[in-house]
Short mmCIF file of N, CA and C in Angstrom, two decimals:
data_model
loop_
_atom_site.label_atom_id
_atom_site.label_comp_id
_atom_site.label_asym_id
_atom_site.label_seq_id
_atom_site.Cartn_x
_atom_site.Cartn_y
_atom_site.Cartn_z
N ASP Y 1 99.31 73.92 73.05
CA ASP Y 1 98.88 74.77 71.96
C ASP Y 1 98.82 76.23 72.39
N GLU Y 2 98.34 76.44 73.63
CA GLU Y 2 98.23 77.81 74.14
C GLU Y 2 99.61 78.46 74.24
N VAL Y 3 100.60 77.71 74.72
CA VAL Y 3 101.97 78.23 74.82
C VAL Y 3 102.49 78.55 73.43
N GLN Y 4 102.25 77.65 72.48
CA GLN Y 4 102.71 77.87 71.10
C GLN Y 4 102.08 79.14 70.51
N ARG Y 5 100.78 79.31 70.72
CA ARG Y 5 100.09 80.49 70.19
C ARG Y 5 100.57 81.78 70.86
N SER Y 6 100.70 81.74 72.17
CA SER Y 6 101.05 82.95 72.91
C SER Y 6 102.50 83.38 72.72
N PHE Y 7 103.37 82.42 72.47
CA PHE Y 7 104.80 82.73 72.41
C PHE Y 7 105.45 82.23 71.12
N SER Y 8 104.75 82.29 70.02
CA SER Y 8 105.28 81.75 68.77
C SER Y 8 106.62 82.39 68.39
N ASN Y 9 106.79 83.69 68.60
CA ASN Y 9 108.06 84.34 68.28
C ASN Y 9 109.19 83.88 69.19
N SER Y 10 108.88 83.58 70.43
CA SER Y 10 109.89 83.15 71.39
C SER Y 10 110.35 81.72 71.14
N LEU Y 11 109.56 80.95 70.43
CA LEU Y 11 109.87 79.53 70.22
C LEU Y 11 110.53 79.25 68.89
N ILE Y 12 110.90 80.28 68.16
CA ILE Y 12 111.48 80.10 66.83
C ILE Y 12 112.74 79.23 66.87
N ASN Y 13 113.63 79.46 67.82
CA ASN Y 13 114.89 78.71 67.88
C ASN Y 13 114.83 77.50 68.80
N SER Y 14 113.67 77.11 69.22
CA SER Y 14 113.57 75.98 70.15
C SER Y 14 113.32 74.67 69.41
N GLN Y 15 113.56 73.59 70.11
CA GLN Y 15 113.25 72.27 69.58
C GLN Y 15 111.73 72.17 69.43
N PRO Y 16 111.24 71.33 68.51
CA PRO Y 16 109.78 71.15 68.44
C PRO Y 16 109.27 70.41 69.67
N PHE Y 17 108.09 70.76 70.11
CA PHE Y 17 107.50 70.08 71.26
C PHE Y 17 107.07 68.68 70.82
N PRO Y 18 107.44 67.65 71.60
CA PRO Y 18 107.06 66.28 71.22
C PRO Y 18 105.54 66.09 71.24
N PRO Y 19 104.99 65.49 70.20
CA PRO Y 19 103.53 65.32 70.16
C PRO Y 19 103.04 64.39 71.27
N LYS Y 20 101.82 64.65 71.72
CA LYS Y 20 101.21 63.84 72.78
C LYS Y 20 100.83 62.47 72.21
N LYS Y 21 101.03 61.45 73.02
CA LYS Y 21 100.66 60.08 72.65
C LYS Y 21 99.32 59.76 73.32
N PHE Y 22 98.45 59.10 72.59
CA PHE Y 22 97.11 58.82 73.11
C PHE Y 22 96.98 57.46 73.78
N PHE Y 23 97.91 56.57 73.50
CA PHE Y 23 97.84 55.23 74.08
C PHE Y 23 98.90 55.09 75.16
N ARG Y 24 98.73 54.09 76.01
CA ARG Y 24 99.70 53.84 77.07
C ARG Y 24 101.07 53.53 76.44
N LEU Y 25 102.10 54.17 76.97
CA LEU Y 25 103.44 54.03 76.40
C LEU Y 25 104.21 52.90 77.07
N SER Y 26 105.06 52.26 76.28
CA SER Y 26 105.96 51.26 76.85
C SER Y 26 107.07 52.01 77.60
N LEU Y 27 107.85 51.28 78.39
CA LEU Y 27 108.95 51.93 79.13
C LEU Y 27 109.93 52.59 78.18
N ARG Y 28 110.23 51.94 77.06
CA ARG Y 28 111.15 52.52 76.08
C ARG Y 28 110.57 53.81 75.49
N GLU Y 29 109.28 53.80 75.18
CA GLU Y 29 108.63 54.99 74.63
C GLU Y 29 108.57 56.12 75.66
N ILE Y 30 108.37 55.76 76.92
CA ILE Y 30 108.38 56.77 77.99
C ILE Y 30 109.75 57.42 78.07
N ASP Y 31 110.81 56.61 78.02
CA ASP Y 31 112.17 57.16 78.06
C ASP Y 31 112.45 58.04 76.85
N GLU Y 32 112.01 57.62 75.67
CA GLU Y 32 112.21 58.42 74.46
C GLU Y 32 111.48 59.77 74.58
N ARG Y 33 110.26 59.71 75.07
CA ARG Y 33 109.48 60.95 75.24
C ARG Y 33 110.13 61.86 76.27
N ARG Y 34 110.63 61.28 77.34
CA ARG Y 34 111.30 62.07 78.38
C ARG Y 34 112.53 62.78 77.78
N ILE Y 35 113.29 62.08 76.97
CA ILE Y 35 114.47 62.68 76.34
C ILE Y 35 114.05 63.84 75.43
N LEU Y 36 113.00 63.63 74.64
CA LEU Y 36 112.52 64.71 73.76
C LEU Y 36 112.02 65.91 74.56
N LEU Y 37 111.33 65.64 75.67
CA LEU Y 37 110.87 66.73 76.53
C LEU Y 37 112.05 67.47 77.17
N GLU Y 38 113.07 66.73 77.57
CA GLU Y 38 114.27 67.37 78.14
C GLU Y 38 114.92 68.28 77.11
N ARG Y 39 115.04 67.81 75.87
CA ARG Y 39 115.65 68.64 74.82
C ARG Y 39 114.82 69.89 74.57
N TYR Y 40 113.50 69.72 74.57
CA TYR Y 40 112.63 70.87 74.38
C TYR Y 40 112.83 71.88 75.51
N LEU Y 41 112.81 71.39 76.74
CA LEU Y 41 113.00 72.28 77.89
C LEU Y 41 114.34 72.99 77.84
N GLN Y 42 115.39 72.27 77.50
CA GLN Y 42 116.71 72.89 77.42
C GLN Y 42 116.75 73.99 76.38
N SER Y 43 115.95 73.86 75.34
CA SER Y 43 115.95 74.88 74.30
C SER Y 43 115.10 76.11 74.67
N VAL Y 44 114.12 75.95 75.57
CA VAL Y 44 113.27 77.10 75.92
C VAL Y 44 113.59 77.74 77.26
N VAL Y 45 114.27 77.04 78.15
CA VAL Y 45 114.55 77.58 79.49
C VAL Y 45 115.32 78.91 79.45
N PRO Y 46 116.24 79.14 78.53
CA PRO Y 46 116.92 80.44 78.53
C PRO Y 46 116.00 81.64 78.27
N ASN Y 47 114.82 81.40 77.74
CA ASN Y 47 113.88 82.47 77.43
C ASN Y 47 113.05 82.80 78.67
N LYS Y 48 113.44 83.84 79.40
CA LYS Y 48 112.79 84.19 80.68
C LYS Y 48 111.34 84.62 80.51
N SER Y 49 111.00 85.30 79.43
CA SER Y 49 109.61 85.72 79.25
C SER Y 49 108.70 84.51 79.09
N LEU Y 50 109.21 83.47 78.48
CA LEU Y 50 108.43 82.26 78.31
C LEU Y 50 108.31 81.47 79.61
N THR Y 51 109.44 81.24 80.27
CA THR Y 51 109.42 80.41 81.48
C THR Y 51 108.75 81.08 82.67
N SER Y 52 108.55 82.38 82.61
CA SER Y 52 107.84 83.04 83.71
C SER Y 52 106.35 83.19 83.42
N SER Y 53 105.89 82.72 82.27
CA SER Y 53 104.48 82.86 81.93
C SER Y 53 103.62 81.84 82.67
N ILE Y 54 102.40 82.22 82.95
CA ILE Y 54 101.46 81.35 83.66
C ILE Y 54 101.15 80.11 82.82
N TYR Y 55 100.93 80.28 81.52
CA TYR Y 55 100.60 79.14 80.66
C TYR Y 55 101.71 78.10 80.68
N PHE Y 56 102.93 78.57 80.53
CA PHE Y 56 104.08 77.66 80.49
C PHE Y 56 104.19 76.89 81.80
N ASN Y 57 104.13 77.61 82.92
CA ASN Y 57 104.26 76.97 84.22
C ASN Y 57 103.14 75.97 84.48
N GLU Y 58 101.91 76.36 84.22
CA GLU Y 58 100.78 75.45 84.44
C GLU Y 58 100.88 74.21 83.55
N PHE Y 59 101.27 74.43 82.30
CA PHE Y 59 101.38 73.30 81.37
C PHE Y 59 102.39 72.28 81.89
N PHE Y 60 103.58 72.73 82.27
CA PHE Y 60 104.60 71.79 82.69
C PHE Y 60 104.35 71.21 84.08
N LEU Y 61 103.71 71.96 84.95
CA LEU Y 61 103.31 71.39 86.24
C LEU Y 61 102.30 70.26 86.02
N ASN Y 62 101.33 70.49 85.14
CA ASN Y 62 100.35 69.45 84.84
C ASN Y 62 100.99 68.25 84.16
N ALA Y 63 101.90 68.51 83.23
CA ALA Y 63 102.58 67.41 82.54
C ALA Y 63 103.42 66.59 83.52
N GLN Y 64 104.11 67.26 84.42
CA GLN Y 64 104.93 66.54 85.40
C GLN Y 64 104.05 65.71 86.33
N HIS Y 65 102.95 66.28 86.76
CA HIS Y 65 102.01 65.56 87.64
C HIS Y 65 101.46 64.33 86.92
N GLU Y 66 101.05 64.51 85.67
CA GLU Y 66 100.49 63.41 84.88
C GLU Y 66 101.52 62.29 84.69
N THR Y 67 102.74 62.66 84.37
CA THR Y 67 103.80 61.67 84.17
C THR Y 67 104.09 60.93 85.47
N PHE Y 68 104.17 61.66 86.56
CA PHE Y 68 104.46 61.05 87.86
C PHE Y 68 103.36 60.06 88.24
N VAL Y 69 102.11 60.46 88.07
CA VAL Y 69 100.99 59.59 88.41
C VAL Y 69 101.00 58.34 87.54
N ASN Y 70 101.26 58.49 86.25
CA ASN Y 70 101.28 57.33 85.34
C ASN Y 70 102.43 56.38 85.65
N GLU Y 71 103.59 56.91 85.98
CA GLU Y 71 104.74 56.06 86.25
C GLU Y 71 104.64 55.34 87.58
N PHE Y 72 104.00 55.97 88.55
CA PHE Y 72 103.95 55.40 89.90
C PHE Y 72 102.52 55.03 90.29
N ILE Y 73 101.78 54.53 89.32
CA ILE Y 73 100.37 54.23 89.55
C ILE Y 73 100.18 53.20 90.66
N GLU Y 74 101.11 52.24 90.77
CA GLU Y 74 100.99 51.22 91.81
C GLU Y 74 101.40 51.77 93.17
N ARG Y 75 102.24 52.74 93.17
CA ARG Y 75 102.76 53.31 94.41
C ARG Y 75 101.85 54.46 94.84
N THR Y 76 101.42 54.42 96.06
CA THR Y 76 100.58 55.52 96.54
C THR Y 76 101.46 56.68 96.98
N CYS Y 77 101.06 57.82 96.56
CA CYS Y 77 101.79 59.04 96.92
C CYS Y 77 101.23 59.55 98.24
N PRO Y 78 102.09 59.86 99.20
CA PRO Y 78 101.58 60.34 100.49
C PRO Y 78 100.87 61.69 100.33
N GLU Y 79 99.92 61.93 101.22
CA GLU Y 79 99.21 63.21 101.18
C GLU Y 79 100.09 64.35 101.67
N THR Y 80 100.89 64.07 102.70
CA THR Y 80 101.83 65.08 103.19
C THR Y 80 103.21 64.46 103.32
N ILE Y 81 104.19 65.31 103.16
CA ILE Y 81 105.59 64.87 103.23
C ILE Y 81 106.38 65.86 104.07
N ASN Y 82 107.50 65.41 104.56
CA ASN Y 82 108.49 66.28 105.19
C ASN Y 82 109.69 66.30 104.27
N LEU Y 83 110.19 67.47 103.98
CA LEU Y 83 111.35 67.60 103.10
C LEU Y 83 112.54 68.11 103.89
N THR Y 84 113.69 67.53 103.61
CA THR Y 84 114.93 68.02 104.19
C THR Y 84 115.64 68.84 103.13
N VAL Y 85 115.92 70.07 103.46
CA VAL Y 85 116.64 70.97 102.55
C VAL Y 85 117.93 71.37 103.26
N TYR Y 86 119.03 71.30 102.53
CA TYR Y 86 120.34 71.60 103.10
C TYR Y 86 120.81 72.98 102.67
N LEU Y 87 121.67 73.55 103.50
CA LEU Y 87 122.44 74.73 103.11
C LEU Y 87 123.80 74.21 102.68
N LEU Y 88 124.61 75.03 102.06
CA LEU Y 88 125.93 74.57 101.59
C LEU Y 88 126.86 74.17 102.73
N ASN Y 89 126.61 74.68 103.93
CA ASN Y 89 127.44 74.28 105.07
C ASN Y 89 126.95 72.96 105.69
N LYS Y 90 126.03 72.29 104.97
CA LYS Y 90 125.46 70.99 105.34
C LYS Y 90 124.48 71.06 106.51
N HIS Y 91 124.13 72.28 106.92
CA HIS Y 91 123.07 72.45 107.92
C HIS Y 91 121.77 72.03 107.25
N GLU Y 92 120.95 71.26 107.97
CA GLU Y 92 119.70 70.83 107.36
C GLU Y 92 118.49 71.51 107.98
N MET Y 93 117.51 71.76 107.13
CA MET Y 93 116.23 72.33 107.55
C MET Y 93 115.17 71.28 107.24
N ILE Y 94 114.39 70.92 108.24
CA ILE Y 94 113.28 70.00 108.03
C ILE Y 94 112.02 70.83 107.80
N LEU Y 95 111.42 70.68 106.64
CA LEU Y 95 110.21 71.41 106.30
C LEU Y 95 109.05 70.41 106.34
N GLU Y 96 108.10 70.66 107.21
CA GLU Y 96 107.05 69.68 107.49
C GLU Y 96 105.72 70.02 106.83
N ASN Y 97 104.95 68.95 106.63
CA ASN Y 97 103.56 69.04 106.14
C ASN Y 97 103.41 69.70 104.78
N PHE Y 98 104.20 69.23 103.83
CA PHE Y 98 104.07 69.69 102.46
C PHE Y 98 103.30 68.65 101.66
N SER Y 99 102.64 69.10 100.63
CA SER Y 99 102.01 68.19 99.69
C SER Y 99 103.07 67.86 98.63
N PRO Y 100 103.05 66.64 98.09
CA PRO Y 100 103.97 66.33 96.99
C PRO Y 100 103.75 67.24 95.79
N TYR Y 101 102.59 67.89 95.73
CA TYR Y 101 102.26 68.75 94.60
C TYR Y 101 102.35 70.23 94.93
N ASP Y 102 103.05 70.56 96.00
CA ASP Y 102 103.31 71.97 96.29
C ASP Y 102 104.37 72.47 95.32
N ASN Y 103 104.21 73.71 94.89
CA ASN Y 103 105.13 74.25 93.89
C ASN Y 103 106.42 74.79 94.52
N LEU Y 104 107.31 75.18 93.65
CA LEU Y 104 108.62 75.68 94.08
C LEU Y 104 108.49 76.92 94.96
N SER Y 105 107.56 77.77 94.65
CA SER Y 105 107.38 79.00 95.41
C SER Y 105 107.07 78.71 96.88
N LYS Y 106 106.22 77.74 97.13
CA LYS Y 106 105.85 77.40 98.51
C LYS Y 106 107.07 76.85 99.26
N LEU Y 107 107.84 75.98 98.62
CA LEU Y 107 109.03 75.43 99.25
C LEU Y 107 110.08 76.52 99.48
N PHE Y 108 110.26 77.39 98.50
CA PHE Y 108 111.21 78.49 98.61
C PHE Y 108 110.85 79.38 99.80
N HIS Y 109 109.58 79.75 99.93
CA HIS Y 109 109.16 80.62 101.03
C HIS Y 109 109.29 79.92 102.38
N ALA Y 110 109.09 78.63 102.42
CA ALA Y 110 109.30 77.89 103.67
C ALA Y 110 110.78 77.95 104.08
N CYS Y 111 111.67 77.85 103.10
CA CYS Y 111 113.11 77.95 103.38
C CYS Y 111 113.48 79.35 103.87
N THR Y 112 112.96 80.36 103.19
CA THR Y 112 113.30 81.74 103.59
C THR Y 112 112.75 82.05 104.97
N ASN Y 113 111.58 81.52 105.30
CA ASN Y 113 111.02 81.72 106.64
C ASN Y 113 111.86 80.99 107.69
N LYS Y 114 112.30 79.80 107.36
CA LYS Y 114 113.06 78.98 108.31
C LYS Y 114 114.38 79.67 108.69
N ILE Y 115 115.03 80.32 107.72
CA ILE Y 115 116.30 80.99 108.03
C ILE Y 115 116.11 82.49 108.29
N GLN Y 116 114.86 82.93 108.33
CA GLN Y 116 114.51 84.32 108.62
C GLN Y 116 115.14 85.30 107.64
N LEU Y 117 115.04 84.99 106.36
CA LEU Y 117 115.60 85.82 105.31
C LEU Y 117 114.64 86.96 104.97
N ASP Y 118 115.15 88.18 104.93
CA ASP Y 118 114.35 89.34 104.57
C ASP Y 118 113.93 89.27 103.10
N ASP Y 119 112.75 89.79 102.80
CA ASP Y 119 112.21 89.78 101.44
C ASP Y 119 113.17 90.37 100.42
N GLU Y 120 113.89 91.39 100.82
CA GLU Y 120 114.77 92.08 99.87
C GLU Y 120 115.89 91.19 99.34
N TYR Y 121 116.15 90.06 100.00
CA TYR Y 121 117.24 89.17 99.57
C TYR Y 121 116.74 87.94 98.81
N TYR Y 122 115.45 87.81 98.62
CA TYR Y 122 114.90 86.62 97.96
C TYR Y 122 115.51 86.37 96.58
N SER Y 123 115.70 87.42 95.82
CA SER Y 123 116.18 87.25 94.44
C SER Y 123 117.60 86.71 94.36
N TYR Y 124 118.32 86.70 95.46
CA TYR Y 124 119.69 86.20 95.46
C TYR Y 124 119.78 84.70 95.71
N PHE Y 125 118.67 84.06 96.04
CA PHE Y 125 118.69 82.66 96.45
C PHE Y 125 117.76 81.81 95.59
N SER Y 126 118.05 80.52 95.59
CA SER Y 126 117.23 79.58 94.85
C SER Y 126 117.42 78.18 95.42
N LEU Y 127 116.63 77.25 94.92
CA LEU Y 127 116.74 75.85 95.32
C LEU Y 127 117.37 75.05 94.19
N PHE Y 128 118.21 74.10 94.58
CA PHE Y 128 118.95 73.29 93.62
C PHE Y 128 118.88 71.82 94.00
N LEU Y 129 119.09 70.98 93.01
CA LEU Y 129 119.28 69.56 93.25
C LEU Y 129 120.78 69.30 93.25
N TYR Y 130 121.25 68.67 94.30
CA TYR Y 130 122.66 68.33 94.44
C TYR Y 130 122.79 66.84 94.68
N GLU Y 131 123.96 66.32 94.39
CA GLU Y 131 124.29 64.95 94.76
C GLU Y 131 125.29 65.03 95.91
N TYR Y 132 125.01 64.28 96.97
CA TYR Y 132 125.90 64.27 98.13
C TYR Y 132 126.58 62.91 98.17
N GLU Y 133 127.82 62.90 97.73
CA GLU Y 133 128.56 61.64 97.67
C GLU Y 133 130.00 61.88 98.10
N ASN Y 134 130.53 60.93 98.83
CA ASN Y 134 131.90 61.02 99.34
C ASN Y 134 132.12 62.31 100.13
N ASN Y 135 131.13 62.66 100.93
CA ASN Y 135 131.18 63.85 101.78
C ASN Y 135 131.35 65.14 100.99
N GLN Y 136 130.85 65.14 99.76
CA GLN Y 136 130.98 66.31 98.89
C GLN Y 136 129.66 66.57 98.17
N LEU Y 137 129.28 67.84 98.08
CA LEU Y 137 128.08 68.24 97.35
C LEU Y 137 128.45 68.59 95.91
N ASN Y 138 127.74 67.99 94.95
CA ASN Y 138 127.96 68.26 93.53
C ASN Y 138 126.65 68.70 92.90
N LEU Y 139 126.68 69.85 92.25
CA LEU Y 139 125.49 70.42 91.64
C LEU Y 139 124.97 69.51 90.52
N ILE Y 140 123.67 69.24 90.56
CA ILE Y 140 123.02 68.53 89.45
C ILE Y 140 122.35 69.56 88.56
N ARG Y 141 121.45 70.36 89.15
CA ARG Y 141 120.77 71.42 88.38
C ARG Y 141 119.90 72.26 89.31
N PRO Y 142 119.50 73.44 88.84
CA PRO Y 142 118.55 74.25 89.63
C PRO Y 142 117.14 73.70 89.49
N LEU Y 143 116.29 74.02 90.43
CA LEU Y 143 114.87 73.73 90.30
C LEU Y 143 114.21 74.94 89.64
N PHE Y 144 113.20 74.69 88.83
CA PHE Y 144 112.52 75.76 88.11
C PHE Y 144 111.08 75.90 88.59
N SER Y 145 110.49 77.05 88.32
CA SER Y 145 109.13 77.33 88.77
C SER Y 145 108.09 76.45 88.09
N PHE Y 146 108.45 75.83 86.98
CA PHE Y 146 107.49 74.99 86.27
C PHE Y 146 107.58 73.51 86.64
N GLU Y 147 108.14 73.23 87.81
CA GLU Y 147 108.20 71.83 88.25
C GLU Y 147 107.86 71.72 89.73
N TYR Y 148 107.39 70.55 90.12
CA TYR Y 148 107.12 70.26 91.52
C TYR Y 148 108.41 69.77 92.16
N PRO Y 149 108.91 70.43 93.19
CA PRO Y 149 110.19 70.03 93.79
C PRO Y 149 110.23 68.58 94.26
N TYR Y 150 109.17 68.11 94.90
CA TYR Y 150 109.18 66.74 95.41
C TYR Y 150 109.25 65.72 94.27
N ILE Y 151 108.46 65.93 93.23
CA ILE Y 151 108.46 65.00 92.10
C ILE Y 151 109.82 65.02 91.41
N SER Y 152 110.38 66.21 91.19
CA SER Y 152 111.70 66.31 90.57
C SER Y 152 112.76 65.64 91.43
N PHE Y 153 112.65 65.83 92.73
CA PHE Y 153 113.60 65.21 93.66
C PHE Y 153 113.50 63.69 93.59
N GLU Y 154 112.29 63.15 93.60
CA GLU Y 154 112.09 61.70 93.51
C GLU Y 154 112.62 61.16 92.19
N GLN Y 155 112.38 61.87 91.10
CA GLN Y 155 112.89 61.45 89.80
C GLN Y 155 114.42 61.48 89.77
N THR Y 156 115.00 62.50 90.36
CA THR Y 156 116.45 62.64 90.39
C THR Y 156 117.09 61.51 91.19
N LYS Y 157 116.42 61.09 92.27
CA LYS Y 157 116.96 60.00 93.10
C LYS Y 157 117.06 58.68 92.34
N LEU Y 158 116.28 58.53 91.27
CA LEU Y 158 116.37 57.33 90.46
C LEU Y 158 117.71 57.26 89.71
N ILE Y 159 118.25 58.42 89.39
CA ILE Y 159 119.52 58.49 88.66
C ILE Y 159 120.68 58.75 89.61
N HIS Y 160 120.50 59.69 90.51
CA HIS Y 160 121.52 60.06 91.49
C HIS Y 160 121.04 59.61 92.87
N LYS Y 161 121.48 58.47 93.28
CA LYS Y 161 120.99 57.83 94.50
C LYS Y 161 121.08 58.74 95.73
N TYR Y 162 122.14 59.51 95.83
CA TYR Y 162 122.37 60.34 97.01
C TYR Y 162 122.07 61.81 96.74
N SER Y 163 120.97 62.07 96.08
CA SER Y 163 120.64 63.46 95.77
C SER Y 163 119.95 64.13 96.95
N CYS Y 164 120.00 65.46 96.95
CA CYS Y 164 119.39 66.24 98.03
C CYS Y 164 118.98 67.60 97.49
N LEU Y 165 118.12 68.27 98.24
CA LEU Y 165 117.70 69.63 97.91
C LEU Y 165 118.58 70.60 98.68
N VAL Y 166 119.05 71.64 97.99
CA VAL Y 166 119.94 72.62 98.61
C VAL Y 166 119.40 74.03 98.34
N PHE Y 167 119.35 74.83 99.39
CA PHE Y 167 118.97 76.24 99.31
C PHE Y 167 120.26 77.04 99.37
N LYS Y 168 120.54 77.81 98.32
CA LYS Y 168 121.81 78.55 98.29
C LYS Y 168 121.70 79.79 97.43
N LYS Y 169 122.78 80.56 97.43
CA LYS Y 169 122.84 81.74 96.57
C LYS Y 169 122.75 81.30 95.11
N SER Y 170 122.12 82.13 94.30
CA SER Y 170 121.89 81.73 92.91
C SER Y 170 122.47 82.72 91.90
N TYR Y 171 123.52 83.35 92.24
CA TYR Y 171 124.13 84.33 91.34
C TYR Y 171 125.62 84.03 91.21
N TRP Y 172 126.24 84.65 90.22
CA TRP Y 172 127.67 84.45 89.99
C TRP Y 172 128.43 85.77 90.02
N ASP Y 173 127.84 86.80 90.59
CA ASP Y 173 128.46 88.11 90.64
C ASP Y 173 129.00 88.35 92.06
N LEU Y 174 130.30 88.42 92.19
CA LEU Y 174 130.92 88.59 93.51
C LEU Y 174 130.58 89.93 94.16
N ASN Y 175 130.17 90.90 93.37
CA ASN Y 175 129.78 92.19 93.94
C ASN Y 175 128.58 92.06 94.88
N TYR Y 176 127.73 91.09 94.62
CA TYR Y 176 126.57 90.87 95.50
C TYR Y 176 127.00 90.36 96.87
N ASP Y 177 128.13 89.69 96.93
CA ASP Y 177 128.59 89.14 98.21
C ASP Y 177 128.78 90.23 99.26
N LEU Y 178 129.27 91.38 98.86
CA LEU Y 178 129.48 92.47 99.82
C LEU Y 178 128.16 92.87 100.48
N ARG Y 179 127.12 92.93 99.70
CA ARG Y 179 125.81 93.29 100.24
C ARG Y 179 125.28 92.19 101.18
N LEU Y 180 125.47 90.94 100.80
CA LEU Y 180 124.93 89.83 101.58
C LEU Y 180 125.74 89.55 102.85
N LEU Y 181 127.02 89.86 102.84
CA LEU Y 181 127.85 89.60 104.01
C LEU Y 181 127.50 90.51 105.19
N ASP Y 182 126.85 91.62 104.89
CA ASP Y 182 126.45 92.54 105.96
C ASP Y 182 125.25 92.05 106.76
N ASN Y 183 124.56 91.05 106.26
CA ASN Y 183 123.37 90.54 106.93
C ASN Y 183 123.67 89.15 107.50
N ARG Y 184 123.42 88.96 108.78
CA ARG Y 184 123.79 87.68 109.41
C ARG Y 184 123.02 86.49 108.86
N TYR Y 185 121.82 86.70 108.30
CA TYR Y 185 121.03 85.59 107.77
C TYR Y 185 121.43 85.19 106.36
N THR Y 186 122.12 86.07 105.65
CA THR Y 186 122.47 85.77 104.26
C THR Y 186 123.91 85.33 104.07
N ARG Y 187 124.69 85.32 105.11
CA ARG Y 187 126.10 84.93 104.99
C ARG Y 187 126.28 83.52 104.53
#
């Protein structure tokens, strides 16, 4: 409701947000709700003012946490995890002692620290979900600030068995390459 009130003008062309269900959902109903939530997200993600807002991010982080806990109630979630993040050259970085509920910003900064990336280059990079199959990396989608990387990664593995996290450049402008090629950490 807070997101709707704060950004009513920004949501004019978006899908309606699926109403909350008060009773335990069947697997079919969970899948239907997930599809409706995906459609809603796809309609609002292009709006940067909305997706960068605190309300929006907190709402979807809480929703993702709630969904994850409900779906995996029998499975205990570890308190700490180690994440493997790849670069496009297939070099792997092991990031240790993360919580499954650490946000994208924390994982992103761990990656930038691991490769010793200067602050001025942060905006050129991002984290993505990829599928690694037949010795080839295929883009699935970027990770967003309103999701928990570990939970999204675990959910993605249900559909794409060989998925992985990849830290890479996040722009499509070749002019930026000239600037990045001058720095040994950004090549």
